Amino acid sequence: MSHKDQYAVFGSPIKHSKSPRIHQFFAEQTQQDLEYRAVLVPAEQFEQAVNDFFFQEGGRGINCTVPLKELAWAYADKKTARAELSKAVNTLALQEDGSILGDNTDGIGLVTDLQKNNAILLTGKKILILGAGGASRGIIGPIQDELPETITIANRTVEKAQNLTTEFAHKGAINACRYADLAGLSFDLIINATSASLSNDLPPLVDGLLKEQACCYDLAYANEATAFVRWAREQGALKSLDGLGMLIEQAAEAFYLWRGVRPMSEELIRLLDLERGN
Ligand code: ATR
């Protein structure tokens, strides 16, 4: 076994994960001596695989991705406030006392990519979130922390959006609706948190949802423009972005939790963006 501190991303599927590359880049940049690998872990094997990694294989931290984030939330001995609220954990960290801390860095990763990397500020803005699944749950709290004017959640199954608003209403103005109810409304920022992009599909969006200078952000990313990014361009969005920057920023935040050193993401975002031909 290697003497280096061990880190990994667990998930299923995992073959195409960019996380090993991202964390190795951060490790070199900050001169941290560590190894990071991708491990195929189906849900049934999650607990055993985590126990083995932390308590037999020298593991110090694990990123969890689909379909393991809820299991990781249940597994963690302690959780950060943002992980508690999102009911999902994407980062597990071995603590000095042998306990396991669970964090969720997805939401802060999005907020950092929007505000710091793309100068899309959230304070005082009208924000529309498409979808009411796990991805939406992970980003609402960190967006509310930036004090937008309102958050609207649109979902096919409106009850799921209503449940989310009930849960997050104590943190700021938030309301739920169906896609058809959006007619006549307009927003400063539209975030696609549906899984529709993954099948190159799009929620049923009416025209005219974008205010002047409005921006659009797809949590999903792909080598080609996603269906939502293409829609955003057609609608005349000032910026139409996908989730590559968020992926890198959630990793940077996990790296900081583990190592106490904050990596710089700018160069890596440029590199990975170039590689897909932008
Ligand atoms: P995730 O963890 O990625 O959020 P999820 O919890 O299964 O996955 O949630 C998927 C979300 O995408 C849901 O909001 C779903 O809408 P419903 O709740 O109405 O099912 C939404 N979604 C998936 N495919 C969609 C499509 N083709 N059009 C609109 N919404 C879609």
Coordinates of N, CA, C and O in Angstrom, one line a residue, residues 141-239:
G141 N -30.1 26.3 -0.5 CA -29.5 26.9 0.7 C -28.4 27.9 0.4 O -28.4 29.1 0.8
P142 N -27.3 27.4 -0.3 CA -26.2 28.3 -0.6 C -26.6 29.5 -1.5 O -26.1 30.6 -1.4
I143 N -27.7 29.3 -2.4 CA -28.1 30.5 -3.1 C -28.8 31.5 -2.2 O -28.6 32.7 -2.3
Q144 N -29.7 31.0 -1.3 CA -30.4 31.8 -0.4 C -29.4 32.6 0.5 O -29.7 33.8 0.9
D145 N -28.2 32.0 0.8 CA -27.2 32.7 1.6 C -26.8 34.0 0.9 O -26.2 34.9 1.6
E146 N -26.9 34.1 -0.4 CA -26.5 35.3 -1.1 C -27.6 36.4 -1.2 O -27.4 37.4 -1.9
L147 N -28.7 36.1 -0.6 CA -29.8 37.0 -0.5 C -30.4 37.5 -1.8 O -30.5 38.7 -2.1
P148 N -30.9 36.5 -2.6 CA -31.6 36.9 -3.8 C -32.9 37.5 -3.5 O -33.4 37.4 -2.3
E149 N -33.6 38.2 -4.4 CA -34.9 38.8 -4.1 C -35.9 37.6 -3.9 O -36.6 37.6 -2.9
T150 N -36.0 36.8 -4.9 CA -36.9 35.6 -4.8 C -36.3 34.4 -5.5 O -35.5 34.5 -6.5
I151 N -36.6 33.2 -5.1 CA -36.4 32.0 -5.8 C -37.7 31.4 -6.2 O -38.6 31.2 -5.3
T152 N -37.8 31.0 -7.4 CA -39.0 30.3 -7.9 C -38.6 28.9 -8.4 O -37.6 28.8 -9.1
I153 N -39.3 27.9 -7.9 CA -38.9 26.5 -8.3 C -40.1 26.0 -9.2 O -41.2 25.9 -8.8
A154 N -39.7 25.7 -10.5 CA -40.7 25.1 -11.4 C -40.5 23.6 -11.5 O -39.3 23.2 -11.7
N155 N -41.5 22.8 -11.5 CA -41.3 21.4 -11.6 C -42.6 20.8 -12.3 O -43.7 21.3 -12.1
R156 N -42.4 19.7 -13.1 CA -43.5 19.0 -13.6 C -44.5 18.5 -12.5 O -45.6 18.8 -12.6
T157 N -43.9 17.9 -11.5 CA -44.6 17.4 -10.4 C -44.6 18.5 -9.4 O -43.6 18.7 -8.6
V158 N -45.6 19.4 -9.3 CA -45.5 20.6 -8.6 C -45.4 20.4 -7.1 O -44.8 21.1 -6.3
E159 N -46.0 19.2 -6.6 CA -45.9 18.9 -5.2 C -44.5 18.9 -4.7 O -44.2 19.3 -3.6
K160 N -43.6 18.3 -5.5 CA -42.2 18.2 -5.1 C -41.6 19.6 -4.9 O -40.8 19.9 -4.0
A161 N -41.9 20.5 -5.8 CA -41.4 21.9 -5.7 C -42.0 22.6 -4.4 O -41.3 23.3 -3.7
Q162 N -43.3 22.3 -4.2 CA -44.0 22.9 -3.0 C -43.3 22.3 -1.7 O -43.1 23.1 -0.7
N163 N -43.0 21.1 -1.7 CA -42.3 20.5 -0.5 C -41.0 21.2 -0.3 O -40.6 21.5 0.9
L164 N -40.2 21.5 -1.3 CA -39.0 22.2 -1.2 C -39.2 23.6 -0.6 O -38.4 24.0 0.3
T165 N -40.2 24.3 -1.1 CA -40.4 25.7 -0.6 C -40.7 25.6 0.9 O -40.3 26.5 1.6
T166 N -41.5 24.7 1.3 CA -41.8 24.6 2.7 C -40.6 24.4 3.5 O -40.4 25.0 4.6
E167 N -39.7 23.6 3.0 CA -38.4 23.3 3.8 C -37.5 24.5 3.8 O -36.7 24.6 4.8
F168 N -37.5 25.3 2.8 CA -36.5 26.4 2.7 C -37.0 27.8 3.0 O -36.3 28.7 2.9
A169 N -38.3 27.8 3.3 CA -39.0 29.2 3.4 C -38.4 30.0 4.5 O -38.4 31.2 4.5
H170 N -37.9 29.3 5.6 CA -37.3 30.1 6.7 C -36.0 30.8 6.4 O -35.6 31.7 7.1
K171 N -35.5 30.5 5.2 CA -34.2 31.2 4.8 C -34.4 32.3 3.8 O -33.4 32.9 3.4
G172 N -35.6 32.5 3.3 CA -35.8 33.6 2.3 C -37.0 33.3 1.4 O -37.6 32.2 1.5
A173 N -37.3 34.3 0.6 CA -38.5 34.2 -0.2 C -38.4 33.1 -1.3 O -37.4 33.2 -2.1
I174 N -39.3 32.2 -1.3 CA -39.2 31.1 -2.2 C -40.6 30.6 -2.6 O -41.5 30.5 -1.7
N175 N -40.9 30.3 -3.9 CA -42.2 29.8 -4.2 C -42.1 28.8 -5.3 O -41.1 28.6 -6.0
A176 N -43.2 28.0 -5.5 CA -43.2 26.9 -6.4 C -44.3 27.1 -7.4 O -45.3 27.7 -7.2
C177 N -44.1 26.5 -8.6 CA -45.1 26.5 -9.7 C -44.9 25.4 -10.7 O -43.9 24.7 -10.7
R178 N -45.8 25.3 -11.6 CA -45.7 24.4 -12.8 C -45.1 25.2 -13.9 O -45.0 26.4 -13.9
Y179 N -44.6 24.5 -14.9 CA -43.9 25.2 -16.0 C -44.9 26.1 -16.7 O -44.5 27.2 -17.1
A180 N -46.2 25.7 -16.9 CA -47.2 26.5 -17.6 C -47.4 27.8 -16.8 O -47.8 28.8 -17.4
D181 N -47.3 27.8 -15.5 CA -47.5 29.0 -14.7 C -46.5 30.1 -14.9 O -46.6 31.2 -14.4
L182 N -45.4 29.8 -15.6 CA -44.3 30.7 -15.8 C -44.6 31.8 -16.8 O -43.9 32.8 -16.9
A183 N -45.6 31.5 -17.6 CA -46.0 32.5 -18.7 C -46.2 33.9 -18.1 O -46.9 34.0 -17.2
G184 N -45.5 34.9 -18.7 CA -45.6 36.2 -18.3 C -44.6 36.6 -17.2 O -44.5 37.8 -16.9
L185 N -43.9 35.7 -16.6 CA -42.9 36.0 -15.6 C -41.5 36.1 -16.3 O -41.3 35.6 -17.3
S186 N -40.6 36.9 -15.6 CA -39.3 36.9 -16.1 C -38.2 37.0 -15.0 O -38.6 37.4 -13.9
F187 N -37.0 36.5 -15.3 CA -36.0 36.3 -14.3 C -34.6 36.8 -14.7 O -34.4 37.0 -15.9
D188 N -33.8 37.0 -13.7 CA -32.4 37.5 -13.9 C -31.5 36.3 -14.2 O -30.5 36.4 -14.9
L189 N -31.9 35.2 -13.6 CA -31.0 34.0 -13.7 C -31.9 32.7 -13.7 O -32.8 32.6 -12.9
I190 N -31.7 31.8 -14.7 CA -32.4 30.6 -14.7 C -31.4 29.4 -14.6 O -30.4 29.4 -15.4
I191 N -31.6 28.6 -13.6 CA -30.7 27.5 -13.4 C -31.5 26.2 -13.7 O -32.6 25.9 -13.1
N192 N -30.9 25.4 -14.6 CA -31.5 24.1 -14.9 C -31.0 23.0 -14.0 O -29.8 22.6 -14.1
A193 N -31.8 22.5 -13.0 CA -31.4 21.5 -12.1 C -32.2 20.2 -12.4 O -32.3 19.3 -11.5
T194 N -32.8 20.1 -13.6 CA -33.5 18.9 -13.9 C -32.5 17.9 -14.5 O -31.4 18.3 -14.9
S195 N -32.9 16.6 -14.5 CA -32.0 15.6 -15.1 C -32.3 15.5 -16.6 O -31.8 14.6 -17.3
A196 N -33.2 16.4 -17.1 CA -33.5 16.3 -18.5 C -32.3 16.4 -19.5 O -32.3 15.7 -20.5
S197 N -31.4 17.3 -19.1 CA -30.2 17.5 -19.9 C -29.5 16.2 -20.2 O -28.9 16.1 -21.3
L198 N -29.5 15.3 -19.3 CA -28.7 14.1 -19.4 C -29.2 13.3 -20.6 O -28.5 12.5 -21.2
S199 N -30.5 13.4 -20.9 CA -31.1 12.7 -22.0 C -31.3 13.7 -23.2 O -32.2 13.5 -24.0
N200 N -30.6 14.8 -23.2 CA -30.7 15.9 -24.2 C -32.1 16.4 -24.4 O -32.5 16.7 -25.5
D201 N -32.8 16.4 -23.3 CA -34.2 16.8 -23.2 C -34.3 18.2 -22.5 O -33.3 18.7 -22.0
L202 N -35.5 18.8 -22.5 CA -35.6 20.1 -22.0 C -37.0 20.2 -21.3 O -38.0 19.7 -21.9
P203 N -37.1 20.9 -20.2 CA -38.5 21.1 -19.6 C -39.2 22.0 -20.6 O -38.6 22.7 -21.4
P204 N -40.6 22.0 -20.5 CA -41.4 22.8 -21.4 C -41.4 24.2 -21.0 O -42.2 24.7 -20.2
L205 N -40.5 25.0 -21.6 CA -40.3 26.4 -21.2 C -40.9 27.3 -22.3 O -40.7 27.2 -23.5
V206 N -41.7 28.3 -21.8 CA -42.3 29.3 -22.7 C -41.2 30.3 -23.0 O -40.2 30.4 -22.3
D207 N -41.4 31.1 -24.1 CA -40.5 32.2 -24.4 C -40.7 33.3 -23.5 O -41.7 33.4 -22.8
G208 N -39.7 34.2 -23.5 CA -39.9 35.5 -22.7 C -39.6 35.4 -21.2 O -39.9 36.3 -20.5
L209 N -38.9 34.3 -20.8 CA -38.6 34.2 -19.4 C -37.4 35.0 -18.9 O -37.2 35.1 -17.7
L210 N -36.6 35.4 -19.9 CA -35.4 36.1 -19.5 C -35.5 37.6 -19.5 O -36.0 38.2 -20.5
K211 N -35.2 38.2 -18.4 CA -35.1 39.7 -18.4 C -33.9 40.1 -19.3 O -33.0 39.3 -19.6
E212 N -33.8 41.4 -19.5 CA -32.6 41.9 -20.2 C -31.4 41.6 -19.4 O -31.4 41.7 -18.2
Q213 N -30.3 41.2 -20.0 CA -29.0 40.8 -19.3 C -29.1 39.6 -18.5 O -28.3 39.3 -17.6
A214 N -30.2 38.8 -18.7 CA -30.4 37.6 -17.8 C -29.4 36.5 -18.3 O -28.9 36.5 -19.4
C215 N -29.0 35.7 -17.3 CA -28.1 34.6 -17.6 C -28.7 33.2 -17.3 O -29.7 33.1 -16.5
C216 N -28.2 32.2 -17.9 CA -28.7 30.8 -17.7 C -27.5 29.9 -17.4 O -26.4 30.0 -17.9
Y217 N -27.8 28.9 -16.5 CA -26.8 28.0 -16.0 C -27.4 26.6 -16.0 O -28.4 26.3 -15.3
D218 N -26.7 25.6 -16.6 CA -27.1 24.2 -16.6 C -26.2 23.5 -15.6 O -25.0 23.5 -15.8
L219 N -26.8 22.9 -14.6 CA -25.9 22.1 -13.7 C -25.2 21.0 -14.4 O -24.1 20.5 -14.0
A220 N -25.8 20.4 -15.4 CA -25.2 19.4 -16.2 C -24.1 20.0 -17.1 O -24.1 21.2 -17.4
Y221 N -23.1 19.1 -17.5 CA -22.2 19.6 -18.5 C -21.9 18.5 -19.5 O -22.1 17.3 -19.2
A222 N -21.4 18.9 -20.7 CA -21.2 18.0 -21.7 C -20.2 18.6 -22.7 O -19.9 19.8 -22.6
N223 N -19.6 17.8 -23.5 CA -18.6 18.3 -24.5 C -19.3 19.3 -25.5 O -18.7 20.3 -25.9
E224 N -20.5 18.9 -25.9 CA -21.3 19.9 -26.7 C -22.3 20.6 -25.9 O -22.5 20.2 -24.7
A225 N -22.8 21.7 -26.4 CA -23.8 22.5 -25.7 C -25.0 21.6 -25.3 O -25.5 20.9 -26.2
T226 N -25.5 21.7 -24.1 CA -26.6 20.9 -23.7 C -27.9 21.5 -24.3 O -27.9 22.7 -24.8
A227 N -29.0 20.8 -24.3 CA -30.2 21.3 -24.8 C -30.6 22.6 -24.1 O -31.1 23.5 -24.8
F228 N -30.4 22.7 -22.8 CA -30.8 23.9 -22.1 C -29.8 25.1 -22.5 O -30.3 26.2 -22.6
V229 N -28.6 24.8 -22.7 CA -27.6 25.9 -23.1 C -28.0 26.4 -24.5 O -28.0 27.6 -24.7
R230 N -28.4 25.5 -25.3 CA -28.9 25.9 -26.7 C -30.1 26.7 -26.6 O -30.2 27.7 -27.3
W231 N -31.1 26.3 -25.7 CA -32.3 27.1 -25.5 C -31.9 28.5 -25.0 O -32.5 29.5 -25.5
A232 N -31.0 28.6 -24.1 CA -30.7 29.8 -23.5 C -30.1 30.8 -24.5 O -30.4 32.0 -24.6
R233 N -29.2 30.2 -25.4 CA -28.7 31.1 -26.5 C -29.7 31.6 -27.4 O -29.8 32.8 -27.8
E234 N -30.7 30.7 -27.8 CA -31.8 31.1 -28.6 C -32.6 32.2 -28.0 O -33.2 33.1 -28.7
Q235 N -32.8 32.1 -26.7 CA -33.6 33.1 -26.0 C -32.8 34.4 -25.7 O -33.4 35.4 -25.2
G236 N -31.5 34.5 -26.1 CA -30.8 35.7 -26.0 C -30.1 36.0 -24.7 O -29.9 37.1 -24.3
A237 N -29.9 34.9 -23.9 CA -29.2 35.1 -22.6 C -27.9 35.8 -22.8 O -27.1 35.5 -23.7
L238 N -27.5 36.6 -21.8 CA -26.2 37.3 -21.8 C -25.1 36.3 -21.7 O -24.1 36.3 -22.4
K239 N -25.3 35.3 -20.8 CA -24.4 34.2 -20.6 C -25.1 32.9 -20.5 O -26.2 32.8 -19.8

